[in-house]
């Protein structure tokens, strides 16, 4: 059975992606500080999953790959773990900047670098990074300079790795969700003024569910997507075209 690893797989968009991949026949490693609850609920649904208990801010990302290899050859990597610090640039400390950049961008690079040799051995791999509409914008009504920089950096990383690793059978893409109601965005959607300001700019007229993002992301990890690499797929209800 093909193994997929999904960081941030215990909740939100990562969890929905993990569920879609499991439905598509992958055995999914839920990478999280506390993956056990999610793994249990996957198993109760009859979906193949295993825990990869790692704190990506403390443990070396390579540990994820080492732990997952015990379950079989890794064919897919999705990096959906994320944090944010919502502060204007003049109030953002260097430590906060580094924390956000590290988890989103450095860990993406280190995980991809650790997994690619194994994908090359089987001649097949799918790597999916999670960008955002902030990959292409300044970040909306709440200042998030580190997050915007990290998500834009992922665009360059996606293109560079896609080009280098296409001959190895590895496809690398960037999935860019619009606004999704998760714990991550609770400080925004729980504020009626912010919620209204953002929602009024979404042509579809509402925020997405994690499942709506995941259905598209999981497709990018399938056999049919062999000719799709180095690109971004935006799932934003029309936000960027407003
Ligand atoms: P979420 O907060 O629901 O999930 C984030 C996940 O990251 C959680 O499972 C959390 O445990 C994990 N995580 C955080 N720090 C970690 C660490 N140190 N070690 C291991 N795991 C860690 O957020 P979400 O909304 O599902 O976001 C998932 C991804 O999608 C993020 O990259 C986010 O930037 C991106 N995104 C979200 C939205 C949105 O509107 N929610 C929009 C665009 C992009």
Coordinates of N, CA and C and ligand atoms in Angstrom, one line a residue:
X1 N 0.8 -1.2 0.0 CA 0.0 0.0 0.0 C 0.9 1.2 0.0
X2 N 0.5 2.2 -0.8 CA 1.3 3.5 -0.9 C 1.1 4.3 0.4
X3 N 2.2 4.8 0.9 CA 2.1 5.6 2.1 C 2.1 7.1 1.8
X4 N 1.3 7.8 2.4 CA 1.3 9.3 2.3 C 1.5 9.9 3.7
X5 N 2.3 11.0 3.8 CA 2.4 11.6 5.1 C 1.8 13.0 5.0
X6 N 1.0 13.4 6.0 CA 0.3 14.7 6.0 C 0.6 15.4 7.3
X7 N 1.4 16.4 7.2 CA 1.6 17.2 8.5 C 0.4 18.1 8.8
X8 N 0.1 18.3 10.0 CA -1.1 19.0 10.4 C -2.3 18.1 10.1
X9 N -2.1 16.8 10.1 CA -3.2 15.9 9.7 C -4.2 15.6 10.7
X10 N -4.0 16.2 11.9 CA -5.0 15.9 13.0 C -6.2 16.8 13.0
X11 N -6.2 17.9 12.3 CA -7.4 18.8 12.2 C -7.3 19.7 11.0
X12 N -8.5 20.3 10.8 CA -8.6 21.4 9.8 C -8.3 20.8 8.3
X13 N -7.7 21.6 7.5 CA -7.4 21.3 6.1 C -6.6 20.0 6.0
X14 N -5.5 19.9 6.9 CA -4.7 18.7 6.8 C -5.4 17.5 7.1
X15 N -6.3 17.5 8.1 CA -7.1 16.3 8.4 C -8.0 15.9 7.2
X16 N -8.6 16.9 6.6 CA -9.5 16.6 5.5 C -8.7 16.1 4.3
X17 N -7.5 16.6 4.1 CA -6.6 16.0 3.1 C -6.2 14.6 3.4
X18 N -5.9 14.3 4.6 CA -5.5 13.0 5.0 C -6.7 12.0 4.8
X19 N -7.9 12.5 5.1 CA -9.1 11.6 4.9 C -9.3 11.3 3.4
X20 N -9.2 12.4 2.5 CA -9.3 12.1 1.1 C -8.3 11.2 0.5
X21 N -7.0 11.3 1.0 CA -6.0 10.4 0.5 C -6.2 9.0 1.0
X22 N -6.7 8.8 2.2 CA -7.0 7.5 2.7 C -8.1 6.9 1.8
X23 N -9.1 7.7 1.5 CA -10.2 7.2 0.6 C -9.7 6.8 -0.8
X24 N -8.6 7.4 -1.2 CA -8.0 7.1 -2.5 C -7.0 6.0 -2.4
X25 N -6.9 5.3 -1.3 CA -6.1 4.1 -1.2 C -4.7 4.3 -0.6
X26 N -4.4 5.5 -0.1 CA -3.1 5.6 0.6 C -3.3 5.2 2.0
X27 N -2.2 4.7 2.6 CA -2.1 4.5 4.1 C -1.5 5.8 4.6
X28 N -2.2 6.5 5.5 CA -1.8 7.9 5.7 C -1.2 8.1 7.1
X29 N 0.0 8.6 7.1 CA 0.7 9.0 8.4 C 0.2 10.4 8.8
X30 N -0.5 10.4 10.0 CA -0.9 11.7 10.5 C 0.2 12.3 11.4
X31 N 0.8 13.3 10.8 CA 1.9 14.0 11.5 C 1.4 15.1 12.3
X32 N 1.6 15.0 13.7 CA 1.0 16.0 14.6 C 1.7 15.8 15.9
X33 N 1.6 16.8 16.8 CA 2.1 16.6 18.1 C 1.3 15.5 18.9
X34 N 0.0 15.5 18.6 CA -0.9 14.5 19.2 C -1.8 13.8 18.2
X35 N -1.2 12.9 17.4 CA -2.0 12.3 16.3 C -3.0 11.2 16.7
X36 N -2.9 10.7 17.9 CA -3.6 9.5 18.3 C -5.1 9.6 18.1
X37 N -5.7 10.7 18.5 CA -7.2 10.8 18.4 C -7.6 10.8 16.9
X38 N -6.9 11.5 16.1 CA -7.3 11.5 14.6 C -7.1 10.1 14.0
X39 N -6.0 9.4 14.4 CA -5.8 8.0 13.9 C -6.9 7.1 14.3
X40 N -7.3 7.2 15.6 CA -8.4 6.4 16.1 C -9.7 6.6 15.3
X41 N -10.0 7.9 15.0 CA -11.3 8.1 14.3 C -11.2 7.6 12.8
X42 N -10.0 7.7 12.2 CA -9.8 7.2 10.9 C -10.0 5.7 10.9
X43 N -9.4 5.0 11.9 CA -9.5 3.6 11.9 C -11.0 3.1 12.2
X44 N -11.7 3.9 13.0 CA -13.2 3.6 13.2 C -14.0 3.8 11.9
X45 N -13.5 4.7 11.0 CA -14.2 4.8 9.7 C -13.7 3.8 8.7
X46 N -12.7 2.9 9.1 CA -12.2 1.9 8.2 C -11.1 2.5 7.3
X47 N -10.6 3.6 7.6 CA -9.5 4.2 6.8 C -8.2 3.9 7.3
X48 N -7.2 3.5 6.5 CA -5.9 3.2 6.9 C -5.0 4.4 7.3
X49 N -4.6 4.4 8.6 CA -3.9 5.6 9.1 C -3.0 5.1 10.2
X50 N -1.9 5.9 10.4 CA -1.0 5.6 11.5 C -0.4 6.9 12.1
X51 N 0.0 6.9 13.3 CA 0.4 8.1 14.0 C 1.9 8.4 13.7
X52 N 2.2 9.7 13.5 CA 3.6 10.1 13.4 C 3.7 11.3 14.4
X53 N 4.0 11.0 15.7 CA 4.0 12.0 16.7 C 5.3 12.8 16.7
X54 N 5.2 14.0 16.2 CA 6.3 14.9 16.0 C 5.9 16.3 16.3
X55 N 6.8 17.1 17.0 CA 6.6 18.5 17.1 C 7.5 19.1 16.1
X56 N 7.0 19.6 15.0 CA 7.8 20.1 13.9 C 8.6 21.4 14.2
X57 N 8.2 22.0 15.3 CA 9.1 23.2 15.8 C 10.2 22.7 16.6
X58 N 10.2 21.5 17.1 CA 11.2 21.0 18.0 C 12.0 19.9 17.4
X59 N 11.3 18.9 16.8 CA 12.0 17.7 16.3 C 12.5 18.0 14.9
X60 N 13.6 17.3 14.5 CA 14.1 17.5 13.1 C 13.0 16.9 12.1
X61 N 12.7 17.6 11.1 CA 11.7 17.1 10.1 C 12.0 15.7 9.5
X62 N 13.3 15.4 9.5 CA 13.7 14.1 8.9 C 13.1 13.0 9.7
X63 N 12.8 13.3 11.0 CA 12.3 12.2 11.9 C 10.9 11.7 11.3
X64 N 10.2 12.6 10.7 CA 8.9 12.3 10.1 C 9.1 11.2 9.1
X65 N 10.1 11.4 8.2 CA 10.3 10.4 7.1 C 10.8 9.1 7.7
X66 N 11.7 9.2 8.7 CA 12.2 7.9 9.3 C 11.1 7.1 9.9
X67 N 10.2 7.8 10.6 CA 9.1 7.0 11.3 C 8.1 6.5 10.2
X68 N 7.8 7.2 9.2 CA 6.8 6.8 8.2 C 7.4 5.6 7.3
X69 N 8.7 5.6 7.1 CA 9.3 4.6 6.3 C 9.0 3.2 6.9
X70 N 8.9 3.1 8.2 CA 8.6 1.8 8.9 C 7.3 1.2 8.4
X71 N 6.4 2.1 7.8 CA 5.1 1.6 7.3 C 5.1 1.2 5.9
X72 N 6.1 1.6 5.1 CA 6.2 1.3 3.7 C 6.8 2.4 2.9
X73 N 6.9 2.3 1.6 CA 7.5 3.3 0.7 C 6.6 4.5 0.7
X74 N 7.2 5.7 0.9 CA 6.4 6.9 0.9 C 6.2 7.4 -0.5
X75 N 5.0 7.6 -0.9 CA 4.7 8.1 -2.2 C 4.1 9.5 -2.3
X76 N 3.7 10.0 -1.1 CA 3.1 11.4 -1.1 C 3.4 12.1 0.2
X77 N 3.7 13.4 0.0 CA 3.9 14.2 1.2 C 3.1 15.5 1.0
X78 N 2.3 15.8 2.1 CA 1.6 17.0 2.1 C 2.0 17.7 3.4
X79 N 2.4 19.0 3.2 CA 2.8 19.8 4.4 C 1.7 20.8 4.7
X80 N 0.8 20.5 5.6 CA -0.3 21.4 5.9 C -0.2 22.0 7.3
X81 N 0.8 21.6 8.1 CA 0.9 22.2 9.5 C 1.2 23.7 9.3
X82 N 0.6 24.5 10.2 CA 0.8 25.9 10.1 C 0.5 26.7 11.3
X83 N 1.2 27.8 11.5 CA 0.9 28.7 12.5 C 0.8 30.1 11.9
X84 N 0.4 31.1 12.7 CA 0.4 32.5 12.2 C 0.7 33.4 13.4
X85 N 1.3 34.5 13.1 CA 1.4 35.6 14.1 C 0.8 36.9 13.4
X86 N -0.3 37.3 14.0 CA -1.0 38.4 13.3 C -0.6 39.8 14.0
X87 N 0.4 40.4 13.4 CA 1.0 41.6 13.9 C 1.5 42.4 12.8
X88 N 1.5 43.8 12.9 CA 2.1 44.6 11.8 C 3.6 44.4 11.9
X89 N 4.3 44.6 10.8 CA 5.8 44.4 10.7 C 6.6 45.1 11.9
X90 N 6.2 46.3 12.2 CA 6.9 47.1 13.2 C 6.8 46.5 14.6
X91 N 5.8 45.6 14.8 CA 5.6 45.0 16.1 C 6.0 43.5 16.1
X92 N 6.4 43.0 15.0 CA 6.8 41.6 14.9 C 8.2 41.4 15.2
X93 N 8.5 40.6 16.2 CA 9.9 40.3 16.6 C 10.5 39.4 15.6
X94 N 11.9 39.4 15.6 CA 12.6 38.5 14.7 C 12.3 37.1 15.0
X95 N 12.1 36.8 16.3 CA 11.8 35.4 16.7 C 10.5 35.0 16.2
X96 N 9.5 35.9 16.2 CA 8.1 35.5 15.6 C 8.2 35.3 14.1
X97 N 9.0 36.2 13.5 CA 9.2 36.1 12.0 C 9.8 34.7 11.7
X98 N 10.9 34.4 12.4 CA 11.6 33.1 12.1 C 10.7 31.9 12.4
X99 N 9.9 32.0 13.5 CA 9.0 30.9 13.8 C 8.0 30.5 12.7
X100 N 7.4 31.6 12.2 CA 6.4 31.4 11.1 C 7.1 30.9 9.8
X101 N 8.3 31.6 9.5 CA 9.0 31.2 8.3 C 9.5 29.7 8.4
X102 N 10.0 29.4 9.6 CA 10.5 28.0 9.8 C 9.5 27.0 9.6
X103 N 8.3 27.1 10.2 CA 7.3 26.0 10.1 C 6.8 25.9 8.7
X104 N 6.5 27.0 8.1 CA 5.9 26.9 6.8 C 6.9 26.6 5.7
X105 N 8.0 27.3 5.7 CA 8.9 27.2 4.5 C 10.1 26.3 4.7
X106 N 10.8 26.5 5.9 CA 12.0 25.7 6.1 C 11.6 24.2 6.2
X107 N 10.6 24.0 7.0 CA 10.1 22.6 7.2 C 9.7 22.0 5.9
X108 N 9.0 22.8 5.0 CA 8.6 22.3 3.7 C 9.9 21.8 2.9
X109 N 10.9 22.6 2.9 CA 12.1 22.2 2.2 C 12.8 21.0 2.8
X110 N 12.9 21.0 4.2 CA 13.6 19.9 4.8 C 12.8 18.5 4.7
X111 N 11.5 18.6 4.8 CA 10.7 17.4 4.6 C 10.8 16.9 3.1
X112 N 10.7 17.8 2.2 CA 10.8 17.4 0.8 C 12.2 16.8 0.5
X113 N 13.2 17.4 1.0 CA 14.6 17.0 0.8 C 14.8 15.6 1.4
X114 N 14.1 15.3 2.5 CA 14.3 14.0 3.2 C 13.5 12.9 2.5
X115 N 12.4 13.3 1.9 CA 11.5 12.3 1.3 C 11.8 12.0 -0.2
X116 N 12.4 13.0 -0.9 CA 12.6 12.8 -2.3 C 13.5 11.6 -2.7
X117 N 14.6 11.4 -2.0 CA 15.4 10.2 -2.4 C 14.6 8.9 -2.4
X118 N 13.7 8.8 -1.4 CA 12.9 7.6 -1.3 C 11.8 7.5 -2.5
X119 N 11.3 8.6 -2.8 CA 10.3 8.7 -4.0 C 11.1 8.4 -5.2
X120 N 12.3 8.9 -5.3 CA 13.1 8.6 -6.5 C 13.4 7.1 -6.7
X121 N 13.6 6.4 -5.6 CA 13.8 5.0 -5.6 C 12.7 4.2 -6.3
X122 N 11.4 4.7 -6.0 CA 10.3 4.0 -6.5 C 9.8 4.7 -7.9
X123 N 10.5 5.8 -8.2 CA 10.2 6.5 -9.5 C 8.9 7.1 -9.5
X124 N 8.3 7.5 -8.4 CA 7.0 8.1 -8.3 C 6.8 8.9 -7.0
X125 N 6.3 10.1 -7.1 CA 6.1 10.8 -5.9 C 5.2 12.0 -6.1
X126 N 4.5 12.4 -5.1 CA 3.6 13.6 -5.2 C 3.9 14.4 -3.9
X127 N 4.3 15.7 -4.1 CA 4.6 16.6 -3.0 C 3.6 17.8 -3.2
X128 N 2.9 18.0 -2.1 CA 1.9 19.1 -2.1 C 2.2 20.1 -1.0
X129 N 2.5 21.3 -1.3 CA 2.7 22.3 -0.3 C 1.4 23.1 -0.2
X130 N 1.1 23.7 1.0 CA -0.1 24.5 1.1 C 0.2 26.0 1.1
X131 N -0.1 26.7 0.1 CA 0.0 28.1 0.0 C -1.2 28.8 0.5
X132 N -1.7 29.8 -0.1 CA -2.8 30.6 0.4 C -3.1 31.6 -0.7
X133 N -4.3 32.3 -0.5 CA -4.4 33.5 -1.4 C -3.4 34.5 -1.1
X134 N -2.8 34.4 0.1 CA -1.7 35.4 0.5 C -0.4 35.1 -0.2
X135 N -0.4 34.0 -1.0 CA 0.8 33.7 -1.9 C 0.8 34.8 -2.9
X136 N -0.4 35.4 -3.2 CA -0.5 36.4 -4.3 C -0.9 37.8 -3.8
X137 N -1.2 38.0 -2.5 CA -1.7 39.2 -2.0 C -0.9 39.7 -0.7
X138 N -1.2 40.9 -0.2 CA -0.5 41.4 1.0 C -1.1 40.8 2.2
X139 N -2.3 40.1 2.2 CA -2.8 39.4 3.4 C -4.1 39.9 3.9
X140 N -4.7 40.9 3.3 CA -6.1 41.3 3.8 C -6.1 42.2 4.9
X141 N -7.2 42.3 5.6 CA -7.4 43.3 6.6 C -6.5 43.2 7.9
X142 N -6.0 42.0 8.2 CA -5.2 41.8 9.4 C -3.7 41.7 8.9
X143 N -2.8 42.5 9.4 CA -1.4 42.3 9.0 C -0.8 41.0 9.4
X144 N -0.2 40.3 8.4 CA 0.5 39.0 8.7 C 1.7 38.9 7.8
X145 N 2.7 39.8 8.0 CA 3.8 39.9 7.1 C 4.7 38.6 7.0
X146 N 4.9 37.9 8.1 CA 5.7 36.7 8.1 C 5.0 35.6 7.3
X147 N 3.7 35.5 7.6 CA 2.9 34.5 6.9 C 2.8 34.7 5.4
X148 N 2.6 35.9 5.0 CA 2.6 36.2 3.6 C 3.9 35.9 2.9
X149 N 5.0 36.2 3.6 CA 6.3 36.0 3.1 C 6.6 34.5 2.9
X150 N 6.2 33.7 3.9 CA 6.3 32.3 3.9 C 5.5 31.7 2.7
X151 N 4.3 32.1 2.6 CA 3.4 31.5 1.6 C 3.9 31.9 0.2
X152 N 4.5 33.1 0.0 CA 5.0 33.4 -1.3 C 6.3 32.7 -1.5
X153 N 7.1 32.5 -0.5 CA 8.3 31.7 -0.6 C 8.0 30.2 -1.1
X154 N 6.9 29.7 -0.7 CA 6.6 28.3 -1.1 C 6.3 28.2 -2.6
X155 N 5.9 29.4 -3.2 CA 5.8 29.4 -4.7 C 7.1 29.1 -5.4
X156 N 8.1 29.8 -4.9 CA 9.5 29.6 -5.5 C 10.0 28.2 -5.2
X157 N 9.8 27.7 -4.0 CA 10.2 26.4 -3.7 C 9.5 25.3 -4.6
X158 N 8.2 25.5 -4.7 CA 7.5 24.6 -5.6 C 8.0 24.5 -7.0
X159 N 8.3 25.7 -7.6 CA 8.8 25.7 -8.9 C 10.2 25.1 -9.0
X160 N 11.0 25.4 -8.1 CA 12.4 25.0 -8.1 C 12.5 23.4 -8.0
X161 N 11.7 22.9 -7.0 CA 11.8 21.4 -6.8 C 11.1 20.7 -7.9
X162 N 10.0 21.3 -8.5 CA 9.3 20.6 -9.6 C 10.2 20.4 -10.8
X163 N 11.0 21.5 -11.0 CA 11.9 21.4 -12.2 C 13.1 20.4 -11.9
X164 N 13.6 20.4 -10.7 CA 14.7 19.5 -10.4 C 14.3 18.1 -10.4
X165 N 13.1 17.8 -9.9 CA 12.7 16.4 -9.6 C 11.8 15.8 -10.6
X166 N 11.4 16.6 -11.6 CA 10.5 16.0 -12.6 C 11.1 14.7 -13.2
X167 N 12.4 14.7 -13.6 CA 13.0 13.5 -14.2 C 12.9 12.3 -13.2
X168 N 12.7 12.5 -11.9 CA 12.7 11.4 -11.0 C 11.3 10.8 -10.8
X169 N 10.3 11.4 -11.5 CA 9.0 11.0 -11.3 C 8.2 11.7 -10.2
X170 N 8.8 12.7 -9.7 CA 8.2 13.4 -8.5 C 7.5 14.7 -9.1
X171 N 6.3 14.9 -8.7 CA 5.5 16.1 -9.0 C 5.3 17.0 -7.8
X172 N 5.5 18.3 -7.9 CA 5.5 19.2 -6.8 C 4.6 20.3 -7.1
X173 N 3.5 20.5 -6.3 CA 2.6 21.6 -6.6 C 2.2 22.3 -5.3
X174 N 1.6 23.5 -5.5 CA 1.2 24.4 -4.4 C -0.4 24.5 -4.5
X175 N -1.0 24.1 -3.4 CA -2.5 24.3 -3.3 C -2.8 25.5 -2.5
X176 N -3.5 26.5 -3.1 CA -3.7 27.8 -2.4 C -5.2 27.9 -2.0
X177 N -5.6 27.6 -0.8 CA -7.0 27.8 -0.4 C -7.3 29.3 -0.2
X178 N -8.5 29.6 -0.3 CA -9.0 30.9 0.1 C -9.3 30.8 1.6
X179 N -10.4 31.5 2.0 CA -10.7 31.5 3.4 C -11.5 30.3 3.8
X180 N -11.0 29.6 4.8 CA -11.6 28.3 5.3 C -11.8 28.4 6.8
X181 N -13.0 28.0 7.2 CA -13.3 28.1 8.6 C -12.7 27.0 9.4
X182 N -11.6 27.3 10.1 CA -10.9 26.3 10.9 C -10.5 27.0 12.2
X183 N -9.8 26.2 13.1 CA -9.3 26.8 14.3 C -8.3 27.9 14.0
X184 N -7.6 27.7 12.9 CA -6.5 28.6 12.5 C -7.1 30.0 12.3
X185 N -8.2 30.1 11.6 CA -8.8 31.4 11.3 C -9.9 31.9 12.3
X186 N -10.0 31.1 13.4 CA -11.0 31.5 14.4 C -10.9 33.0 14.8
X187 N -9.7 33.5 15.1 CA -9.6 34.9 15.5 C -10.1 35.9 14.4
X188 N -10.2 35.4 13.2 CA -10.7 36.3 12.1 C -12.2 36.1 11.9
X189 N -12.7 34.8 11.8 CA -14.1 34.6 11.5 C -15.0 34.9 12.8
X190 N -14.4 34.9 13.9 CA -15.2 35.1 15.1 C -15.4 36.7 15.4
X191 N -14.7 37.5 14.6 CA -14.9 38.9 14.7 C -15.8 39.4 13.6
X192 N -17.1 39.8 13.9 CA -18.1 40.0 12.9 C -17.7 41.0 11.9
X193 N -16.9 42.1 12.2 CA -16.5 43.1 11.2 C -15.5 42.5 10.2
X194 N -14.5 41.8 10.7 CA -13.6 41.1 9.9 C -14.2 40.1 9.0
X195 N -15.1 39.3 9.6 CA -15.8 38.2 8.8 C -16.6 38.8 7.7
X196 N -17.3 39.9 8.0 CA -18.1 40.6 7.0 C -17.2 41.2 5.9
X197 N -16.1 41.8 6.3 CA -15.2 42.5 5.3 C -14.7 41.5 4.3
X198 N -14.3 40.3 4.8 CA -13.7 39.3 4.0 C -14.8 38.6 3.1
X199 N -15.9 38.2 3.8 CA -16.9 37.5 3.0 C -17.5 38.3 1.9
X200 N -17.6 39.6 2.1 CA -18.1 40.5 1.0 C -17.2 40.5 -0.2
X201 N -16.0 40.0 -0.1 CA -15.0 40.0 -1.2 C -14.9 38.6 -1.9
X202 N -15.7 37.7 -1.4 CA -15.7 36.3 -2.0 C -16.9 36.2 -2.9
X203 N -16.6 36.1 -4.2 CA -17.8 36.0 -5.2 C -18.7 34.9 -4.9
X204 N -18.2 33.7 -4.4 CA -19.2 32.6 -4.1 C -20.0 32.9 -2.8
X205 N -19.6 33.9 -2.0 CA -20.4 34.5 -1.0 C -20.3 33.8 0.4
X206 N -19.3 32.9 0.5 CA -19.1 32.2 1.8 C -17.7 31.7 1.9
X207 N -17.3 31.3 3.1 CA -16.0 30.6 3.3 C -16.1 29.2 2.9
X208 N -14.9 28.5 2.7 CA -14.9 27.1 2.3 C -14.9 26.2 3.5
X209 N -15.3 25.0 3.3 CA -15.1 23.9 4.3 C -13.8 23.3 4.0
X210 N -13.1 22.7 5.0 CA -11.9 22.0 4.7 C -12.0 20.9 3.6
X211 N -13.2 20.2 3.6 CA -13.4 19.2 2.6 C -13.3 19.7 1.2
X212 N -13.8 20.9 1.0 CA -13.8 21.4 -0.4 C -12.4 21.7 -0.9
X213 N -11.5 22.0 0.0 CA -10.1 22.3 -0.3 C -9.5 20.9 -0.6
X214 N -9.8 20.0 0.4 CA -9.1 18.7 0.3 C -9.4 17.8 -0.9
X215 N -10.6 17.9 -1.4 CA -11.0 17.1 -2.6 C -10.1 17.5 -3.8
X216 N -9.8 18.8 -3.9 CA -8.9 19.3 -5.0 C -7.5 18.8 -4.7
X217 N -7.1 19.0 -3.5 CA -5.7 18.7 -3.1 C -5.4 17.2 -3.3
X218 N -6.3 16.4 -2.9 CA -6.0 14.9 -3.0 C -5.9 14.5 -4.5
X219 N -6.7 15.2 -5.3 CA -6.6 14.9 -6.8 C -5.2 15.1 -7.3
X220 N -4.6 16.1 -6.8 CA -3.2 16.4 -7.2 C -2.2 15.3 -6.9
X221 N -2.6 14.5 -6.0 CA -1.7 13.4 -5.5 C -2.0 12.1 -6.2
X222 N -2.8 12.1 -7.3 CA -3.2 10.8 -7.9 C -2.3 10.6 -9.2
X223 N -2.5 9.4 -9.7 CA -1.8 8.9 -10.9 C -2.1 9.9 -12.1
X224 N -3.4 10.3 -12.2 CA -3.9 11.1 -13.3 C -3.1 12.5 -13.4
X225 N -2.4 12.9 -12.4 CA -1.8 14.2 -12.3 C -0.4 14.2 -12.7
X226 N 0.0 13.2 -13.5 CA 1.4 13.1 -13.9 C 2.0 14.3 -14.7
X227 N 1.1 15.0 -15.4 CA 1.6 16.1 -16.2 C 1.4 17.4 -15.5
X228 N 1.0 17.4 -14.2 CA 0.8 18.7 -13.5 C 1.9 18.8 -12.5
X229 N 2.8 19.8 -12.7 CA 3.9 20.0 -11.7 C 4.4 21.4 -11.8
X230 N 4.9 21.9 -10.7 CA 5.4 23.3 -10.6 C 4.4 24.4 -10.7
X231 N 3.1 24.0 -10.4 CA 2.1 25.0 -10.6 C 1.3 25.2 -9.3
X232 N 0.4 26.2 -9.3 CA -0.4 26.5 -8.2 C -1.9 26.2 -8.6
X233 N -2.6 25.6 -7.6 CA -4.0 25.4 -7.8 C -4.7 26.2 -6.7
X234 N -5.5 27.2 -7.2 CA -6.2 28.1 -6.2 C -7.7 27.6 -6.1
X235 N -8.1 27.5 -4.8 CA -9.4 27.1 -4.5 C -10.0 28.1 -3.5
X236 N -10.6 29.2 -4.1 CA -10.8 30.4 -3.3 C -12.2 31.0 -3.5
X237 N -13.1 30.3 -4.1 CA -14.5 30.8 -4.3 C -14.4 32.1 -5.2
X238 N -13.4 32.3 -5.9 CA -13.3 33.5 -6.8 C -12.6 34.7 -6.1
X239 N -12.1 34.5 -4.9 CA -11.5 35.7 -4.1 C -10.5 36.5 -4.9
X240 N -9.5 35.8 -5.5 CA -8.4 36.5 -6.2 C -8.9 37.2 -7.5
X241 N -10.1 36.8 -8.0 CA -10.5 37.4 -9.2 C -11.5 38.6 -8.9
X242 N -11.7 38.8 -7.6 CA -12.7 39.9 -7.3 C -12.3 41.2 -7.8
Ligands
LIG1 P1 -5.4 24.3 11.8 O1 -4.9 25.2 12.8 O2 -6.7 23.8 11.9 O3 -4.3 23.2 11.6 C1 -3.0 23.4 11.6 C2 -2.3 22.1 11.9 O4 -0.9 22.3 12.1 C3 -2.8 21.4 13.2 O5 -3.1 20.1 13.0 C4 -1.6 21.6 14.2 O6 -1.6 20.6 15.1 C5 -0.5 21.6 13.2 N1 0.7 22.1 13.8 C6 0.9 23.4 14.2 N2 2.2 23.5 14.7 C7 2.7 22.3 14.7 C8 3.9 21.7 15.1 N3 4.9 22.5 15.8 N4 4.2 20.4 14.9 C9 3.3 19.6 14.3 N5 2.1 20.1 13.9 C10 1.8 21.4 14.1 O7 -5.2 25.2 10.4 P2 -5.8 25.0 8.9 O8 -6.7 26.2 8.7 O9 -6.3 23.6 8.7 O10 -4.4 25.3 8.1 C11 -3.7 24.3 7.4 C12 -2.8 24.9 6.4 O11 -3.6 25.6 5.5 C13 -1.8 25.9 7.0 O12 -0.6 25.8 6.2 C14 -2.5 27.2 6.7 O13 -1.5 28.2 6.5 C15 -3.1 26.9 5.3 N6 -4.2 27.8 5.0 C16 -5.3 27.9 5.8 C17 -6.4 28.7 5.3 C18 -7.6 28.9 6.2 O14 -8.4 29.8 5.8 N7 -7.8 28.2 7.2 C19 -6.3 29.4 4.1 C20 -5.1 29.3 3.3 C21 -4.1 28.4 3.8

